Short mmCIF file of C-alpha atoms in Angstrom, two decimals:
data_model
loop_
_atom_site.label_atom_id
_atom_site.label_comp_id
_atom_site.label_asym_id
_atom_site.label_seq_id
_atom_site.Cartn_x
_atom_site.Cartn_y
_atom_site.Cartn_z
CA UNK S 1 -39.63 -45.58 9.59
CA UNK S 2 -36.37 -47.30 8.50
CA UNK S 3 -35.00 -44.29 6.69
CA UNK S 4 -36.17 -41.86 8.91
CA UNK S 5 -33.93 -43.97 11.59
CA UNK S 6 -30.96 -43.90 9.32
CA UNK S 7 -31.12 -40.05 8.50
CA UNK S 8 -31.43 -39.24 12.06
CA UNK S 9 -28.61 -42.17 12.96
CA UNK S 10 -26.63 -40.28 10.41
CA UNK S 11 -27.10 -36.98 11.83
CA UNK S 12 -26.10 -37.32 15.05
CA UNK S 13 -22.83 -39.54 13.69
CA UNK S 14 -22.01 -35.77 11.80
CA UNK S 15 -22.46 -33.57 14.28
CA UNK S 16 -20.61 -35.90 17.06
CA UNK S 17 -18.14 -36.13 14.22
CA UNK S 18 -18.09 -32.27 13.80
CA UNK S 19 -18.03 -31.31 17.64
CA UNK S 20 -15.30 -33.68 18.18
CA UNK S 21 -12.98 -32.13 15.22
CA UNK S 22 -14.07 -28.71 16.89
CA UNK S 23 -12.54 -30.02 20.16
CA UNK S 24 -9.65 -31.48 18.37
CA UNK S 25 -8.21 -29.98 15.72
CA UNK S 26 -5.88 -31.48 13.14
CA UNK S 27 -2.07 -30.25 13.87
CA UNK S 28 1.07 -31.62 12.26
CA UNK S 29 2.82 -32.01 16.03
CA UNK S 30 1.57 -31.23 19.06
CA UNK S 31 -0.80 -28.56 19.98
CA UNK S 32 -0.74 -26.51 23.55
CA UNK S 33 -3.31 -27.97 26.23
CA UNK S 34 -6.43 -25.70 26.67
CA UNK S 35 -10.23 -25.80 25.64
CA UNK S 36 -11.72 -25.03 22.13
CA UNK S 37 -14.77 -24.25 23.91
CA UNK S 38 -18.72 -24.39 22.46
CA UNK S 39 -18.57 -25.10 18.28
CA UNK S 40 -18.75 -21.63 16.68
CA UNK S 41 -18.60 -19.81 19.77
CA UNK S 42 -15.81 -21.20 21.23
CA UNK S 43 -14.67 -19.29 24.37
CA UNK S 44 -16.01 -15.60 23.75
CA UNK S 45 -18.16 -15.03 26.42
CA UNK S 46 -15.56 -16.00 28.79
CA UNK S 47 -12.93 -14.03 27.04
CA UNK S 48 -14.50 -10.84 26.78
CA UNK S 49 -16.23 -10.34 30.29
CA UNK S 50 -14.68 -7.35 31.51
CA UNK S 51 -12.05 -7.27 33.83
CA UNK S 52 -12.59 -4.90 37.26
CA UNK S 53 -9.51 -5.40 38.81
CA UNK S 54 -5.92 -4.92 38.02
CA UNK S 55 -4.35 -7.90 37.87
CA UNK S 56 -4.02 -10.42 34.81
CA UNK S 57 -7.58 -10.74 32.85
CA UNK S 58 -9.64 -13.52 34.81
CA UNK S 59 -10.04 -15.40 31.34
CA UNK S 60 -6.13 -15.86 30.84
CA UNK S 61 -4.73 -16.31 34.53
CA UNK S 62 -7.78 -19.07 34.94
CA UNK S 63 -6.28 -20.66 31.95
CA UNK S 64 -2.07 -20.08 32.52
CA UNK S 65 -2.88 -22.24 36.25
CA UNK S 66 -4.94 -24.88 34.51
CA UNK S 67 -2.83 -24.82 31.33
CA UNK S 68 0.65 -23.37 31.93
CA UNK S 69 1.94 -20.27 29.92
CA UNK S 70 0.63 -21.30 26.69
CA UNK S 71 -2.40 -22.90 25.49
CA UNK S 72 -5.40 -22.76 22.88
CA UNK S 73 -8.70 -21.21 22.57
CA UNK S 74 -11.21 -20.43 20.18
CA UNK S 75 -12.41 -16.97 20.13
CA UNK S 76 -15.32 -16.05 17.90
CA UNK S 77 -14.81 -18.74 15.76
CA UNK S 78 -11.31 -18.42 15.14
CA UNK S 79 -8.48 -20.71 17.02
CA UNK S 80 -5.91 -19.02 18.80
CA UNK S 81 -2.89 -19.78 20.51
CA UNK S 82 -2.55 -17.58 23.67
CA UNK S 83 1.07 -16.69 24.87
CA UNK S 84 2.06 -15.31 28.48
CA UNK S 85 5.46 -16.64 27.81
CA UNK S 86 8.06 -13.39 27.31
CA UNK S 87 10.57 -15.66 25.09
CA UNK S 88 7.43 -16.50 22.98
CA UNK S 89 6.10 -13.59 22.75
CA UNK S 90 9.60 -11.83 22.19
CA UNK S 91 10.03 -14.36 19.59
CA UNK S 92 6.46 -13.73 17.92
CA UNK S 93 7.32 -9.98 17.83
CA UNK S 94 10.85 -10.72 16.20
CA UNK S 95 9.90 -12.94 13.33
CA UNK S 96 7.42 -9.77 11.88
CA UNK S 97 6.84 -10.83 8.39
CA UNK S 98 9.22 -14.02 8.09
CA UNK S 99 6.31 -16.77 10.65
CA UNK S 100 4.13 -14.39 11.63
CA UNK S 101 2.37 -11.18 10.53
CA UNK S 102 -0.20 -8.78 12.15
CA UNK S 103 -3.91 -9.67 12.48
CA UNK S 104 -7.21 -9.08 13.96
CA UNK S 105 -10.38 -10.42 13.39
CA UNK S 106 -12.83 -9.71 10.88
CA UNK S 107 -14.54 -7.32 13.72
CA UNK S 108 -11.70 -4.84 14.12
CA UNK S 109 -10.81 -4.90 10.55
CA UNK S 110 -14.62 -3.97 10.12
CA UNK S 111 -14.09 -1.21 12.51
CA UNK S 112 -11.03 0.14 12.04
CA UNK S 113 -10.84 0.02 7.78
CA UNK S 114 -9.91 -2.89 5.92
CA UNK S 115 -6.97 -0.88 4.47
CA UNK S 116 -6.06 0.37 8.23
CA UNK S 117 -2.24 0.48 9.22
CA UNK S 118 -2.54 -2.80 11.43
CA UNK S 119 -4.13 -4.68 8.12
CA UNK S 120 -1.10 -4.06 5.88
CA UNK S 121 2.22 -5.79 5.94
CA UNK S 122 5.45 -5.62 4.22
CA UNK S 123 6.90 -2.99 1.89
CA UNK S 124 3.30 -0.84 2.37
CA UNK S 125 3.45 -1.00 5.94
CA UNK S 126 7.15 0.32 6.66
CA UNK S 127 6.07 2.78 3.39
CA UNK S 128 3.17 4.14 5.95
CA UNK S 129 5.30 3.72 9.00
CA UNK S 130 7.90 6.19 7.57
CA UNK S 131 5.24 8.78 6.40
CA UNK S 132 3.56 8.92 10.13
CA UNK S 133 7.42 9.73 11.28
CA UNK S 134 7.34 12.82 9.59
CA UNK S 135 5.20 13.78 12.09
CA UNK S 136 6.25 12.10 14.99
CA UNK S 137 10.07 11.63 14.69
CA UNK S 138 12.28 13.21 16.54
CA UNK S 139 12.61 16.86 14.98
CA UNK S 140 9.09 16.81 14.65
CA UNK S 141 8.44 16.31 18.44
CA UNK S 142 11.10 18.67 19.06
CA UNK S 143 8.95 21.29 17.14
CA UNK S 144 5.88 20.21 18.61
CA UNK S 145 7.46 20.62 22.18
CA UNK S 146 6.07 24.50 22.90
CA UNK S 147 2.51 24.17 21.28
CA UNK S 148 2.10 20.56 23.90
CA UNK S 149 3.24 22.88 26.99
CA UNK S 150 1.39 26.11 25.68
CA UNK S 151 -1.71 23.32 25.44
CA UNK S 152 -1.16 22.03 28.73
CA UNK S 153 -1.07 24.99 30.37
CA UNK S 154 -4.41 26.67 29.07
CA UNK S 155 -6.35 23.22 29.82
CA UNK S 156 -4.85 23.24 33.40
CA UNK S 157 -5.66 26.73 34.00
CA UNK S 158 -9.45 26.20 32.36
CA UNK S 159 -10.03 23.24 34.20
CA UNK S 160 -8.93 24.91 37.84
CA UNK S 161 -11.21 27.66 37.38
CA UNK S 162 -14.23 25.10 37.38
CA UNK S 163 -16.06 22.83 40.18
CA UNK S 164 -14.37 19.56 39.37
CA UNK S 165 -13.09 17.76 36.09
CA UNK S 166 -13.16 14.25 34.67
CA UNK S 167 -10.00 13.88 34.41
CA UNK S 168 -10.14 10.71 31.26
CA UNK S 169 -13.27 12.90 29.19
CA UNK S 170 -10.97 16.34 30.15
CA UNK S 171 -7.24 14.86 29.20
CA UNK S 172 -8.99 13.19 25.79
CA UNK S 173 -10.26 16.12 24.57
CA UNK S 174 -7.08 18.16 25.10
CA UNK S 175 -5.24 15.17 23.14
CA UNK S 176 -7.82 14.98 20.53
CA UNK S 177 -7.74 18.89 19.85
CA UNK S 178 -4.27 18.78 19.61
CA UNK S 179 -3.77 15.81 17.66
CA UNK S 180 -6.10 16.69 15.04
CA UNK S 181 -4.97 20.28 14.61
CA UNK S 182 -0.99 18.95 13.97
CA UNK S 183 -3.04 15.91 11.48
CA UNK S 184 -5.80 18.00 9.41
CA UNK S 185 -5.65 21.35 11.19
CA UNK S 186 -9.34 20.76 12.94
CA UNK S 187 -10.51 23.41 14.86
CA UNK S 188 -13.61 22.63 16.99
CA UNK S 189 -14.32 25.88 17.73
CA UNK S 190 -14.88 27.24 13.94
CA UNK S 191 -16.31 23.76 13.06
CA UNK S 192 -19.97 23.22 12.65
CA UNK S 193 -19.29 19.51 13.37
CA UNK S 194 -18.03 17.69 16.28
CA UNK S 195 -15.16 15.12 14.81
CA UNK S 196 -14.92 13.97 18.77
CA UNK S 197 -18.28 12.88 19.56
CA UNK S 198 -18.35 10.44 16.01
CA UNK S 199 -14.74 9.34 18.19
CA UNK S 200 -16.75 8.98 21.53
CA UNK S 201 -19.33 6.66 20.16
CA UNK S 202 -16.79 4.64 17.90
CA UNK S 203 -15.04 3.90 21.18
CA UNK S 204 -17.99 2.80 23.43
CA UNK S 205 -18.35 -0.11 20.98
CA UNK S 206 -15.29 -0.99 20.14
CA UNK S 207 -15.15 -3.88 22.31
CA UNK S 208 -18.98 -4.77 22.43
CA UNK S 209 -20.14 -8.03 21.06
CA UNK S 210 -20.42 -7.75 17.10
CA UNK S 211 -24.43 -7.89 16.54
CA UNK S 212 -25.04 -5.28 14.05
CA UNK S 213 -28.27 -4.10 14.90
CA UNK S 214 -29.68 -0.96 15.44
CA UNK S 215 -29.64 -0.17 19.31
CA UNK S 216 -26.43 -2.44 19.86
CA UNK S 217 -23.08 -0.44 20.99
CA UNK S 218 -21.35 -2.52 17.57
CA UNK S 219 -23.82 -0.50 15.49
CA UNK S 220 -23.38 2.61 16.78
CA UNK S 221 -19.48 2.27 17.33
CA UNK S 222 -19.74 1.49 12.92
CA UNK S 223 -21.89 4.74 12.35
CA UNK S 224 -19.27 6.56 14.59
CA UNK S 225 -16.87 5.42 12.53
CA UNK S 226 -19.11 5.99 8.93
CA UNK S 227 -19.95 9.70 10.65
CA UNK S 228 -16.11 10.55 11.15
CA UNK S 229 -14.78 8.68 7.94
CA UNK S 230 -17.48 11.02 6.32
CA UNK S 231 -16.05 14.12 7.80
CA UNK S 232 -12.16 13.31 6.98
CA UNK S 233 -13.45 12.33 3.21
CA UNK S 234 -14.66 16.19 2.73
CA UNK S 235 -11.84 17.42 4.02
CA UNK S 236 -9.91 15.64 2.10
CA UNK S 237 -11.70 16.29 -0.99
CA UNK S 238 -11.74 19.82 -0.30
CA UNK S 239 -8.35 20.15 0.50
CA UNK S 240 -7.61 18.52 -3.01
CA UNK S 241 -9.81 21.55 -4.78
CA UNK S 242 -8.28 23.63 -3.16
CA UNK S 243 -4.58 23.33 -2.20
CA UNK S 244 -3.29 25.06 0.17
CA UNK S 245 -0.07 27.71 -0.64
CA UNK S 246 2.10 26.76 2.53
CA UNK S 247 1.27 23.09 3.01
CA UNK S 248 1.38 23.43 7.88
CA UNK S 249 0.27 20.05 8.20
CA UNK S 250 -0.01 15.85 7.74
CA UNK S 251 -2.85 16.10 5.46
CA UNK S 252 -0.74 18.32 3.45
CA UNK S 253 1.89 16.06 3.42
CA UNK S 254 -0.29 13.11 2.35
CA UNK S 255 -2.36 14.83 -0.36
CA UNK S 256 1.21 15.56 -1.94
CA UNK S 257 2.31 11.89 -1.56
CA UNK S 258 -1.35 10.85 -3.54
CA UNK S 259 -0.29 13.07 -5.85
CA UNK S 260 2.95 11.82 -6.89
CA UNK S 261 3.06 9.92 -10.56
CA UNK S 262 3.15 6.04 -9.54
CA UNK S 263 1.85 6.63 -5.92
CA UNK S 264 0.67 3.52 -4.22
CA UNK S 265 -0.78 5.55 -1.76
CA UNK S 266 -4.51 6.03 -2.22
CA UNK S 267 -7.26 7.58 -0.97
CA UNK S 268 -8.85 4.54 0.98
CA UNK S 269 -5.23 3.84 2.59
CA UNK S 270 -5.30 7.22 3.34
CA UNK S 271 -8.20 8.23 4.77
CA UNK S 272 -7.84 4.97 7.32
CA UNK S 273 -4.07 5.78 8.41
CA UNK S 274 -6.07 9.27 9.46
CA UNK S 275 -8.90 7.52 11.43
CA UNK S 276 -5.84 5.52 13.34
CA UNK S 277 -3.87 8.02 13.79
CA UNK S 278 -6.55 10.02 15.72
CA UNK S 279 -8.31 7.52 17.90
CA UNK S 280 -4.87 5.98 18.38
CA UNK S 281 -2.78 9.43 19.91
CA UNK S 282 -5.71 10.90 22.18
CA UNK S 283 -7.35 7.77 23.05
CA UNK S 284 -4.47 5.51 24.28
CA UNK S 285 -2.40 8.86 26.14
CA UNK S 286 -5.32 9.81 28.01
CA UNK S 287 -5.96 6.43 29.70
CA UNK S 288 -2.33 6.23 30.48
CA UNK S 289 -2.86 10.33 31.93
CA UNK S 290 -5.37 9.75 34.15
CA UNK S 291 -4.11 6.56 35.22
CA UNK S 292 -1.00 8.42 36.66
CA UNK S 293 -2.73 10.93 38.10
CA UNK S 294 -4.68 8.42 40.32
CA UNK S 295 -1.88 7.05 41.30
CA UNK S 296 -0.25 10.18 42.01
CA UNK S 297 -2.86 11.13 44.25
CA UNK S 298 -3.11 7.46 45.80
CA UNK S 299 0.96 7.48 46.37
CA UNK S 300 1.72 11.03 48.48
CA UNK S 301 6.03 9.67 48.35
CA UNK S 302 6.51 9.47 43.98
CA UNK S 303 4.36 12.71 44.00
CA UNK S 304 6.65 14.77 45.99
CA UNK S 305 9.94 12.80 44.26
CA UNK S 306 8.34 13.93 41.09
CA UNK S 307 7.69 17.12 42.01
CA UNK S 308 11.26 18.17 43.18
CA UNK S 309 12.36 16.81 40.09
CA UNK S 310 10.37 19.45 37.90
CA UNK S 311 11.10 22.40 40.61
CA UNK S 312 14.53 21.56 40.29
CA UNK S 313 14.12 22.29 36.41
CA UNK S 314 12.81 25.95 37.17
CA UNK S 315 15.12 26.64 39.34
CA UNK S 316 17.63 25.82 36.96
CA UNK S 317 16.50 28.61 34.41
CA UNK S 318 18.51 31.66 34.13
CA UNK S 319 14.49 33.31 32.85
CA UNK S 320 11.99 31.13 34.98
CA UNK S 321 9.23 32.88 32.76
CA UNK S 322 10.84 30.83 29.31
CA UNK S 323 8.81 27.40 28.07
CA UNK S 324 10.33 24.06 28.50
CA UNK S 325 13.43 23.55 26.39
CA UNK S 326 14.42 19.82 25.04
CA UNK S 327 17.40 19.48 26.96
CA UNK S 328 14.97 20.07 30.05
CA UNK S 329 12.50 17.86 28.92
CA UNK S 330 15.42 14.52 28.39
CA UNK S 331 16.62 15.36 31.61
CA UNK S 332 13.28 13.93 33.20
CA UNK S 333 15.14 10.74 34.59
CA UNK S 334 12.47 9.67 37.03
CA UNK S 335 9.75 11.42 34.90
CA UNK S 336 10.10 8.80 32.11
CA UNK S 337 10.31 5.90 35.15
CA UNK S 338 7.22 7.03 36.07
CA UNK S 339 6.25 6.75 32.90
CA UNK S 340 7.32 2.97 32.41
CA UNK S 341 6.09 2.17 35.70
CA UNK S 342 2.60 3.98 34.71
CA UNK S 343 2.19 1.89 30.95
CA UNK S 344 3.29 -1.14 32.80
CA UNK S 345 0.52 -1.25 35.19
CA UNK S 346 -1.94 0.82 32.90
CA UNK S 347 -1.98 -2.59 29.98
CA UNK S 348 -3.71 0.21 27.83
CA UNK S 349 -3.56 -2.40 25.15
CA UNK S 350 -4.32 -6.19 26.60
CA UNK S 351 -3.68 -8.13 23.72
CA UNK S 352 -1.82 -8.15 20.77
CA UNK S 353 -2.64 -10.40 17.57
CA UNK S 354 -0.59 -11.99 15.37
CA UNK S 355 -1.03 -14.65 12.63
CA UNK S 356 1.09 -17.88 11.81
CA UNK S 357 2.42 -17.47 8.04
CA UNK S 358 3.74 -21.35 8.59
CA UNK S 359 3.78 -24.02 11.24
CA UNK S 360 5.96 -22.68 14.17
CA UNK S 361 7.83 -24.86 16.87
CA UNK S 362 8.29 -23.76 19.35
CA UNK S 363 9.59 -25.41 22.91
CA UNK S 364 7.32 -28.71 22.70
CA UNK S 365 4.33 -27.44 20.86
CA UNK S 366 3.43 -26.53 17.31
CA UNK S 367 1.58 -23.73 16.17
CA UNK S 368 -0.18 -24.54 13.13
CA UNK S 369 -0.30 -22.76 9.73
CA UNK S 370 -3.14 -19.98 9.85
CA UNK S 371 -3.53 -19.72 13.28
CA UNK S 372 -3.87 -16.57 15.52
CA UNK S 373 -1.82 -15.56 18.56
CA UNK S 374 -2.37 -13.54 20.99
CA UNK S 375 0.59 -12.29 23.12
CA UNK S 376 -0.73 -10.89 26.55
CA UNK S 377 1.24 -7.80 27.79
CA UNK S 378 -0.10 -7.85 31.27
CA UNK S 379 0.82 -11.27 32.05
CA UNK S 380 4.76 -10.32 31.10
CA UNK S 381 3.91 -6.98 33.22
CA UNK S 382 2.62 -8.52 36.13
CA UNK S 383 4.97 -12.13 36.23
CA UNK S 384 6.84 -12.15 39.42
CA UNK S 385 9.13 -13.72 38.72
CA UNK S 386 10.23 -10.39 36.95
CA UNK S 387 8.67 -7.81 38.63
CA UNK S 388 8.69 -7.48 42.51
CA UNK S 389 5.47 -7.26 44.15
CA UNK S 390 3.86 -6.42 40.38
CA UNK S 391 0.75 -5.25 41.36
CA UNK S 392 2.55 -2.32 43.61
CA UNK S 393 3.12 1.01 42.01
CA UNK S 394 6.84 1.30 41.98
CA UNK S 395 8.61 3.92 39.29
CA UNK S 396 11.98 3.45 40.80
CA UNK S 397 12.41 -0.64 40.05
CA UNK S 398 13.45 1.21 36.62
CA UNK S 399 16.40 3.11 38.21
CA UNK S 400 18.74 -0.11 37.12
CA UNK S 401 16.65 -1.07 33.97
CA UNK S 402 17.94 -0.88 30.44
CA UNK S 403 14.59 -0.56 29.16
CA UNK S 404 13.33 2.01 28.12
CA UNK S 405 10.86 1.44 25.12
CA UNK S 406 10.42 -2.39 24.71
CA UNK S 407 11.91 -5.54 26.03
CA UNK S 408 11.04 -9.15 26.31
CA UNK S 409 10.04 -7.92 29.65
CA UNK S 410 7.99 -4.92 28.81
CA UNK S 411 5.67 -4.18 25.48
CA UNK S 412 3.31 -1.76 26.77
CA UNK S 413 4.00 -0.55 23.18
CA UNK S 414 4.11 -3.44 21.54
CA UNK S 415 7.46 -4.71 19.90
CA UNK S 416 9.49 -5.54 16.94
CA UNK S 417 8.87 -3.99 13.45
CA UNK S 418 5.74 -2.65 14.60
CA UNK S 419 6.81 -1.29 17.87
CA UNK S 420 4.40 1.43 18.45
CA UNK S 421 5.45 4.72 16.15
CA UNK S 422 3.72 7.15 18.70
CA UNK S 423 5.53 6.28 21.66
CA UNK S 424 7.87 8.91 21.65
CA UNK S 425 4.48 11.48 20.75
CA UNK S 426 2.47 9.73 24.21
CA UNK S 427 5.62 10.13 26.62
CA UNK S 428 6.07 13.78 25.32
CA UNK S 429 2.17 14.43 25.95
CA UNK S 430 2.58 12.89 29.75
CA UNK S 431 5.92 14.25 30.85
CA UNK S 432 4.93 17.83 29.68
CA UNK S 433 1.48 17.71 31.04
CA UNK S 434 2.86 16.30 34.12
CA UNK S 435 5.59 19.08 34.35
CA UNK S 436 2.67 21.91 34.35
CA UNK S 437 0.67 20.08 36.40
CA UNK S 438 3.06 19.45 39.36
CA UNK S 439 4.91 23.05 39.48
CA UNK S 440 1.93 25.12 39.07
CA UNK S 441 -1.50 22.75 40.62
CA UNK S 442 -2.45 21.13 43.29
CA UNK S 443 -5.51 18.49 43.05
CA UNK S 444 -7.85 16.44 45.74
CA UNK S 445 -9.70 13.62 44.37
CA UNK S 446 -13.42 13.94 44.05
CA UNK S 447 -14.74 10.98 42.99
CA UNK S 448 -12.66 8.02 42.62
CA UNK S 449 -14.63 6.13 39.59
CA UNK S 450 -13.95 2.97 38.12
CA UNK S 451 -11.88 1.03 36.28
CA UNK S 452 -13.20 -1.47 33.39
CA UNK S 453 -10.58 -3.44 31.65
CA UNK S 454 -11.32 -5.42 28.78
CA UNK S 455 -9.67 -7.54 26.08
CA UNK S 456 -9.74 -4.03 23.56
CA UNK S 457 -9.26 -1.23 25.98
CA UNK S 458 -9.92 -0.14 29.52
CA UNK S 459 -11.67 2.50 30.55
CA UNK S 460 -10.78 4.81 33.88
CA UNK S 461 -14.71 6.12 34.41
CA UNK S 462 -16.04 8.81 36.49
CA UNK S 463 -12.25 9.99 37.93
CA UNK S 464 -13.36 13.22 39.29
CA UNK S 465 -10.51 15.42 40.90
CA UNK S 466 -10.71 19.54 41.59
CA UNK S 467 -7.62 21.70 40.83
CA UNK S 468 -6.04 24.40 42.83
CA UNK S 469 -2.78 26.67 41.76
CA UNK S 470 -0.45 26.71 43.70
CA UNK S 471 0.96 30.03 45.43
CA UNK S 472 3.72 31.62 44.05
CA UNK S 473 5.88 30.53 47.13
CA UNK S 474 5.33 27.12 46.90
CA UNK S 475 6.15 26.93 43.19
CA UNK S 476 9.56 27.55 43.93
#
């Protein structure tokens, strides 16, 4: 009876000693106020209930007014120091491979390849960086310019010939088509497999709860992933055997970069940067596209400011029947506000990680050795202190900015070394489908849908609208 008492006595002294070390961790300094939450679980359920409105996640602003701009969590078992400060955050961004370096948890490395673009750092990260700027650097948008418009304008003309369209499914597919003909030349219409749909179902469970069990939205977001990584392996493979005379596109371009004596490109590496590279370019642009649209049709004043703008352009052509030209399309001054103003309120991506390589000071506290961050875009985006009224849709509060890609104010697309390489590719996309849209369509909303923001993505559901084209008369 004696020993049993002890055992027991001794049990509860560990796991009192173990929930308290939990709730405390060990830091050389001092740590940011906040709450490590349950052992093991720490604060996940709280942190990823979505978010239906369109202000700062309910999980951080809770936290910033108990807290203040900076404090610890523990998400899925890992502790994490959250940052809504812009000079930390700037300062996280900066110091890319010197304190900190990118990371994600074990879930999204699990999802997304464990030799994906995000998972690499250093020489073999700026090595993959200036490969994927082949494609979209500046001469190759500049190329790419006609084939976007020429894309634009078929969808836009399918889509007003039919009862109504949902505008995020409708926009993603015309991205996705696009993207992966320019990547691996995929055709969907002469393919007897559907690359999207393996997409559609890797997406719905990208920001699920990871339980990998048959039935669960993690599972079937893997074996979308499995399906499509299947798919861009044969092609691959194929493409190998049989080499193509007049290499057209990236795949090209990477098979002859594997194929280069001393490579350290492989086919793992690879095969990842393609899985990225195509959820990243239709998924991400046609949140931001419908996103504008709705609030194009909720703000009646920046729709006819943008339109005039675009006539203006057509009415500047000596042969109104010729395709955008690249001087036209960097003359889009309130466009590309629109733009900013559209990514700043659209926090496509929520939160950004980042690992410490060593402990950091910074201000009074000390971020320890190992730790994640996670720098909070919307919370810079929405601070008032910065932004007027930051919840109101307001394009021209960028007349008198500077800023035009990222800031310590703005990061839609991230910042740093690994400022978003696509940006230049997504605001392309949206100005020119924009351009078609407002000179030759006019829309009514259908159905309004809904908006479900979470700490991966958001998702703009059930936007319905129904196209009309506009008369020749009031084109011009």
């Amino acid at each position: 009876m004696l020993a049993l008492f002890i055992w027991v006595s001794l049990l509860l002294i560990s796991l009192t000693h173990w929930v308290y070390s939990w709730r405390n961790p060990k830091c050389r300094g001092k740590l940011p106020p906040g709450s490590m939450g349950f052992p093991l679980l720490g604060e996940s359920i709280q942190f990823f209930k979505p978010n239906t409105t369109s202000d700062i996640p309910p999980f951080v602003k809770e936290r910033v007014k108990k807290y203040g701009p900076i404090f610890k969590t523990n998400l899925v078992g890992r502790p994490v120091i959250v940052s809504t400060d812009a000079d930390l955050s700037y300062f996280v961004f900066q110091q890319e491979g010197r304190c900190f370096q990118s990371w994600y948890p074990d879930t999204f490395t699990e999802i997304f390849g464990r030799k994906n673009v995000g998972s690499l750092h250093g020489f073999m990260y700026k090595y993959l960086k200036s490969m994927v700027l082949t494609l979209f650097g500046y001469d190759g948008l500049k190329k790419m310019l006609p084939q976007v418009e020429l894309t634009a304008n078929k969808r836009l003309e399918l889509w007003s010939n039919q009862e109504s369209v949902e505008l995020k499914d409708a926009t993603a597919s015309m991205i996705f088509d696009l993207t992966a003909k320019k990547l691996i030349s995929h055709d969907p219409d002469k393919s007897s497999e559907n690359l999207r749909s393996n997409f559609v179902a890797f997406i719905q469970g990208l920001i699920s709860f990871p339980f990998n069990i048959p039935g669960t939205a993690y599972h079937k977001c893997l074996k979308g992933r499995e399906k499509a990584m299947k798919m861009l392996k044969n092609m691959l493979q194929e493409r190998r055997k049989n080499p193509r005379k007049n290499p057209s596109d990236f795949f090209d371009y990477v098979i002859e970069e594997i194929k280069k004596e001393g490579t350290i490109l492989t086919e793992e590496i690879a095969l990842d940067l393609m899985f990225v590279l195509l959820f990243a370019s239709f998924e991400t642009t046609s949140l931001a596209l419908t996103l504008a649209i709705k609030f194009l049709s909720d703000d009646p004043e920046v729709l006819k400011r943008l339109t005039e703008e675009h006539e203006t352009i057509l009415r500047n052509r000596e042969d109104a029947e010729s395709g955008l030209t690249w001087e036209e399309y960097k003359s889009m001054t309130y466009t590309f506000q629109f733009i900013n103003e559209t990514a700043r309120l659209a926090n496509i991506v929520p939160a950004i990680f980042r690992k410490a390589l060593r402990d950091i000071k910074f201000k009074d506290y000390t971020i320890p050795a190992g730790w994640a961050v996670m720098v909070c875009p919307p919370a810079v985006h929405l601070n008032p202190d910065k932004y007027k009224d930051p919840l109101l849709f307001n394009p021209s509060r960028w007349e008198e900015s500077k800023a035009s890609n990222a800031s310590k104010h703005f990061m839609a697309f991230g910042g740093g070394m690994r400022f978003c390489v696509g940006t230049d590719f997504t605001k392309l996309q949206m100005a020119v489908f924009i351009h078609s849209l407002v000179t030759k369509y006019r829309w009514e909303e259908i159905k309004g849908g809904n908006i479900l923001r979470t700490p991966g993505l958001q998702f703009p559901n059930g936007y319905h609208v129904r196209l009309h084209q506009k008369e020749t008369k009031d084109m011009l």
